[in-house]
Short mmCIF file of C-alpha atoms in Angstrom, two decimals:
data_model
loop_
_atom_site.label_atom_id
_atom_site.label_comp_id
_atom_site.label_asym_id
_atom_site.label_seq_id
_atom_site.Cartn_x
_atom_site.Cartn_y
_atom_site.Cartn_z
CA ASN A 1 -160.32 -7.09 -198.12
CA THR A 2 -160.63 -6.36 -201.84
CA VAL A 3 -160.50 -3.40 -204.17
CA ARG A 4 -164.18 -2.85 -203.48
CA LEU A 5 -165.35 -1.17 -200.31
CA ASP A 6 -166.95 -3.36 -197.68
CA ASN A 7 -170.23 -2.46 -196.06
CA GLN A 8 -170.41 -2.94 -192.34
CA ILE A 9 -173.16 -2.24 -189.87
CA SER A 10 -172.48 -2.55 -186.16
CA ILE A 11 -174.36 -1.72 -183.00
CA SER A 12 -173.11 -1.85 -179.43
CA GLN A 13 -174.39 -0.98 -175.99
CA ASP A 14 -172.45 -0.13 -172.86
CA ILE A 15 -174.10 -1.59 -169.75
CA PRO A 16 -172.99 -0.05 -166.45
CA ASN A 17 -172.45 -2.45 -163.60
CA PRO A 18 -175.86 -3.12 -161.97
CA ALA A 19 -174.41 -2.82 -158.47
CA TYR A 20 -172.98 0.61 -159.31
CA ARG A 21 -176.24 1.76 -160.88
CA LYS A 22 -178.15 0.61 -157.80
CA ALA A 23 -175.78 2.56 -155.54
CA GLN A 24 -176.23 5.68 -157.70
CA ARG A 25 -180.02 5.30 -157.52
CA GLN A 26 -179.86 5.10 -153.73
CA VAL A 27 -177.84 8.33 -153.65
CA ALA A 28 -180.42 10.05 -155.87
CA GLU A 29 -183.26 8.84 -153.64
CA LYS A 30 -181.55 10.11 -150.48
CA ARG A 31 -180.94 13.49 -152.10
CA ALA A 32 -184.64 13.71 -153.00
CA VAL A 33 -185.58 12.90 -149.40
CA LEU A 34 -183.06 15.50 -148.20
CA THR A 35 -184.67 18.13 -150.43
CA LYS A 36 -188.12 17.35 -148.98
CA ALA A 37 -186.72 17.60 -145.45
CA ASP A 38 -185.13 20.94 -146.32
CA ILE A 39 -188.50 22.22 -147.57
CA ALA A 40 -190.15 21.06 -144.34
CA ILE A 41 -187.52 22.93 -142.31
CA SER A 42 -188.08 26.08 -144.38
CA LYS A 43 -191.84 25.89 -143.78
CA GLN A 44 -191.28 25.36 -140.06
CA ASP A 45 -188.87 28.31 -139.85
CA LEU A 46 -191.28 30.51 -141.80
CA ALA A 47 -194.18 29.66 -139.49
CA ARG A 48 -192.02 30.24 -136.41
CA ASN A 49 -190.80 33.62 -137.68
CA ILE A 50 -194.34 34.74 -138.46
CA ARG A 51 -195.56 33.57 -135.04
CA GLN A 52 -192.63 35.25 -133.27
CA ASN A 53 -193.20 38.59 -135.01
CA TRP A 54 -196.94 38.31 -134.36
CA TYR A 55 -196.36 37.95 -130.63
CA GLU A 56 -193.84 40.80 -130.72
CA LEU A 57 -196.36 42.98 -132.54
CA PHE A 58 -199.02 42.28 -129.94
CA TYR A 59 -196.49 42.91 -127.17
CA TRP A 60 -195.56 46.33 -128.63
CA GLN A 61 -199.23 47.22 -129.04
CA THR A 62 -199.98 46.21 -125.45
CA LEU A 63 -196.98 48.15 -124.20
CA LYS A 64 -198.06 51.19 -126.20
CA GLY A 65 -201.48 51.07 -124.53
CA SER A 66 -199.86 51.07 -121.09
CA LEU A 67 -197.54 53.94 -122.02
CA LEU A 68 -200.44 56.00 -123.36
CA LYS A 69 -202.25 55.58 -120.04
CA GLU A 70 -199.10 56.69 -118.24
CA ASP A 71 -198.79 59.64 -120.63
CA ARG A 72 -202.31 60.83 -119.80
CA LEU A 73 -201.46 60.73 -116.11
CA LEU A 74 -198.22 62.63 -116.74
CA GLN A 75 -200.11 65.29 -118.71
CA GLU A 76 -202.28 65.90 -115.66
CA PHE A 77 -199.17 65.99 -113.48
CA VAL A 78 -197.47 68.52 -115.82
CA ARG A 79 -200.56 70.75 -115.78
CA ALA A 80 -200.67 70.53 -112.01
CA ALA A 81 -196.94 71.30 -111.71
CA SER A 82 -197.30 74.29 -114.07
CA LEU A 83 -200.26 75.58 -112.10
CA ARG A 84 -198.35 75.18 -108.81
CA HIS A 85 -195.42 77.05 -110.33
CA LYS A 86 -197.64 79.93 -111.45
CA THR A 87 -199.31 80.20 -108.07
CA GLY A 88 -195.99 80.03 -106.27
CA GLU A 89 -196.77 76.78 -104.46
CA GLY A 90 -194.19 74.82 -106.53
CA ASN A 91 -190.73 75.58 -107.81
CA LEU A 92 -189.34 75.60 -111.33
CA LEU A 93 -187.41 72.36 -110.80
CA GLU A 94 -190.62 70.45 -110.09
CA LYS A 95 -192.19 71.81 -113.30
CA MET A 96 -189.12 71.03 -115.46
CA THR A 97 -188.82 67.53 -113.98
CA ALA A 98 -192.43 66.75 -114.87
CA GLU A 99 -192.04 68.07 -118.43
CA ASN A 100 -188.79 66.16 -118.91
CA LYS A 101 -190.44 62.97 -117.68
CA GLN A 102 -193.29 63.44 -120.16
CA GLN A 103 -190.88 64.03 -123.04
CA GLN A 104 -188.99 60.85 -122.20
CA LEU A 105 -192.26 58.94 -122.11
CA GLN A 106 -193.31 60.34 -125.51
CA GLN A 107 -189.94 59.25 -126.91
CA SER A 108 -190.55 55.76 -125.53
CA ILE A 109 -194.00 55.72 -127.17
CA PHE A 110 -192.42 56.70 -130.50
CA GLU A 111 -189.85 53.90 -130.19
CA VAL A 112 -192.57 51.36 -129.37
CA GLU A 113 -194.63 52.49 -132.39
CA THR A 114 -191.55 52.10 -134.60
CA ALA A 115 -190.88 48.60 -133.24
CA ALA A 116 -194.53 47.64 -133.83
CA MET A 117 -194.32 48.93 -137.41
CA ILE A 118 -191.15 46.89 -138.02
CA SER A 119 -192.84 43.74 -136.71
CA MET A 120 -195.84 44.38 -138.95
CA LEU A 121 -193.62 44.87 -142.00
CA LYS A 122 -191.78 41.64 -141.21
CA ILE A 123 -195.08 39.75 -140.99
CA LYS A 124 -196.21 41.19 -144.34
CA GLU A 125 -192.94 40.19 -145.96
CA LEU A 126 -192.89 36.68 -144.49
CA ALA A 127 -196.55 36.02 -145.26
CA GLY A 128 -196.36 37.58 -148.72
CA LEU A 129 -199.09 40.14 -147.99
CA SER A 130 -199.50 43.15 -150.25
CA THR A 131 -201.99 45.01 -148.03
CA ASP A 132 -201.98 46.10 -144.41
CA PHE A 133 -203.67 44.00 -141.78
CA ARG A 134 -205.02 44.49 -138.28
CA SER A 135 -204.13 42.22 -135.41
CA THR A 136 -207.02 40.86 -133.35
CA ASP A 137 -207.28 41.66 -129.67
CA SER A 138 -206.28 38.89 -127.31
CA ILE A 139 -205.02 38.44 -123.78
CA LEU A 140 -201.26 38.63 -123.26
CA LYS A 141 -200.41 36.09 -120.59
CA ARG A 142 -197.44 34.10 -119.43
CA ILE A 143 -197.01 30.54 -120.69
CA ASP A 144 -195.29 28.16 -118.31
CA PHE A 145 -192.72 25.88 -119.95
CA GLU A 146 -193.18 22.16 -119.47
CA LEU A 147 -191.05 19.31 -120.76
CA PRO A 148 -192.94 16.96 -123.11
CA THR A 149 -193.96 13.61 -121.66
CA ASP A 150 -193.27 11.68 -124.88
CA ASN A 151 -190.66 11.85 -127.62
CA SER A 152 -193.05 11.95 -130.59
CA ALA A 153 -192.42 15.65 -131.21
CA VAL A 154 -188.66 15.06 -131.19
CA HIS A 155 -188.84 12.09 -133.57
CA ASN A 156 -191.08 14.03 -135.98
CA ASN A 157 -188.90 17.13 -135.96
CA PRO A 158 -187.83 18.04 -139.52
CA ARG A 159 -184.32 19.03 -138.40
CA LEU A 160 -183.72 15.61 -136.85
CA HIS A 161 -185.06 13.96 -140.00
CA TYR A 162 -182.76 16.16 -142.08
CA ALA A 163 -179.70 15.19 -140.02
CA GLN A 164 -180.55 11.49 -140.23
CA THR A 165 -181.01 11.74 -144.00
CA GLN A 166 -177.65 13.51 -144.32
CA LEU A 167 -176.02 10.56 -142.55
CA GLN A 168 -177.79 8.10 -144.84
CA LEU A 169 -176.74 10.11 -147.88
CA ALA A 170 -173.10 10.06 -146.77
CA GLN A 171 -173.28 6.29 -146.36
CA ALA A 172 -174.88 5.91 -149.81
CA GLU A 173 -172.18 8.08 -151.41
CA GLN A 174 -169.48 6.02 -149.71
CA ASN A 175 -171.09 2.84 -151.03
CA THR A 176 -171.23 4.37 -154.52
CA ALA A 177 -167.53 5.20 -154.39
CA LYS A 178 -166.75 1.57 -153.59
CA LYS A 179 -168.94 0.26 -156.41
CA GLU A 180 -167.40 2.70 -158.92
CA SER A 181 -164.39 0.40 -159.44
CA LEU A 182 -166.58 -2.49 -160.59
CA PRO A 183 -166.31 -3.30 -164.33
CA ASP A 184 -168.93 -2.26 -166.88
CA PHE A 185 -170.23 -4.58 -169.59
CA LYS A 186 -170.43 -4.15 -173.34
CA VAL A 187 -172.40 -6.17 -175.88
CA GLY A 188 -172.49 -5.66 -179.62
CA TYR A 189 -173.53 -7.11 -182.98
CA PHE A 190 -172.09 -6.58 -186.42
CA ILE A 191 -172.80 -7.66 -189.98
CA GLN A 192 -170.37 -7.09 -192.82
CA SER A 193 -170.10 -7.61 -196.54
CA LEU A 194 -167.27 -8.77 -198.75
CA GLY A 195 -167.12 -7.68 -202.36
CA GLY A 196 -165.23 -9.22 -205.26
CA PRO A 197 -163.03 -12.30 -205.59
CA ILE A 198 -161.48 -13.67 -202.40
CA ASP A 199 -159.36 -16.78 -201.91
CA VAL A 200 -161.06 -19.17 -199.51
CA ASN A 201 -159.12 -22.39 -198.74
CA GLY A 202 -157.33 -22.29 -202.05
CA GLN A 203 -160.44 -21.56 -204.06
CA THR A 204 -161.45 -18.22 -205.45
CA LYS A 205 -164.94 -17.11 -204.60
CA ASP A 206 -166.66 -14.00 -205.85
CA PHE A 207 -168.72 -12.21 -203.25
CA ASN A 208 -171.47 -9.78 -204.22
CA ALA A 209 -170.97 -7.17 -201.43
CA ILE A 210 -174.20 -8.13 -199.66
CA PRO A 211 -173.80 -8.13 -195.84
CA GLN A 212 -173.77 -11.74 -194.73
CA PHE A 213 -170.83 -12.18 -192.34
CA GLN A 214 -172.07 -11.49 -188.83
CA GLY A 215 -170.94 -11.83 -185.25
CA VAL A 216 -171.47 -10.83 -181.63
CA THR A 217 -169.05 -8.97 -179.36
CA LEU A 218 -168.94 -9.20 -175.58
CA GLY A 219 -166.59 -7.32 -173.32
CA LEU A 220 -165.77 -5.92 -169.89
#
């Protein structure tokens, strides 16, 4: 305004539309709930995998015990077949058949031991164990499947909760997209100085460059 520089101080604040901010907050809340549901699913899957490998381990150990009993019987049969062959009461085919049967059984025992070791390693990895463990003896029995009489287990299932939250999140994101076109607000304040002589309504006034002219700004 004059040959002297003016001093101006201004401050302004952008205010997002409250409806849009509320929609964004709802999206953030649904994502947080979705994360919790995902953690619950991971815990459930981890427990199921540990339980499944535990039952498999016990199954392999039980099967190994049965095969070892069969192997002891086959050893007696092989000795008897060898003795019969030496005494001439049995032929060579009977002896070779018995030995071949025992070798196949020993191979099966080796495969069962390998499967049991794999199940044990899986349990250690899933449970985060650094040392070996020993499974407790229990009775391996059949469990009959029965349909549940109520729906509480279904309603409390983490996977169902996760799917429902995904639907709610999609609806919240759609609502946010609609609110995104709403206008934002802006409010501001300024104060400014004038320095030197200035003509005001035909009269010359000398201003001392002290901020004294102020105003407020509002906008969309």
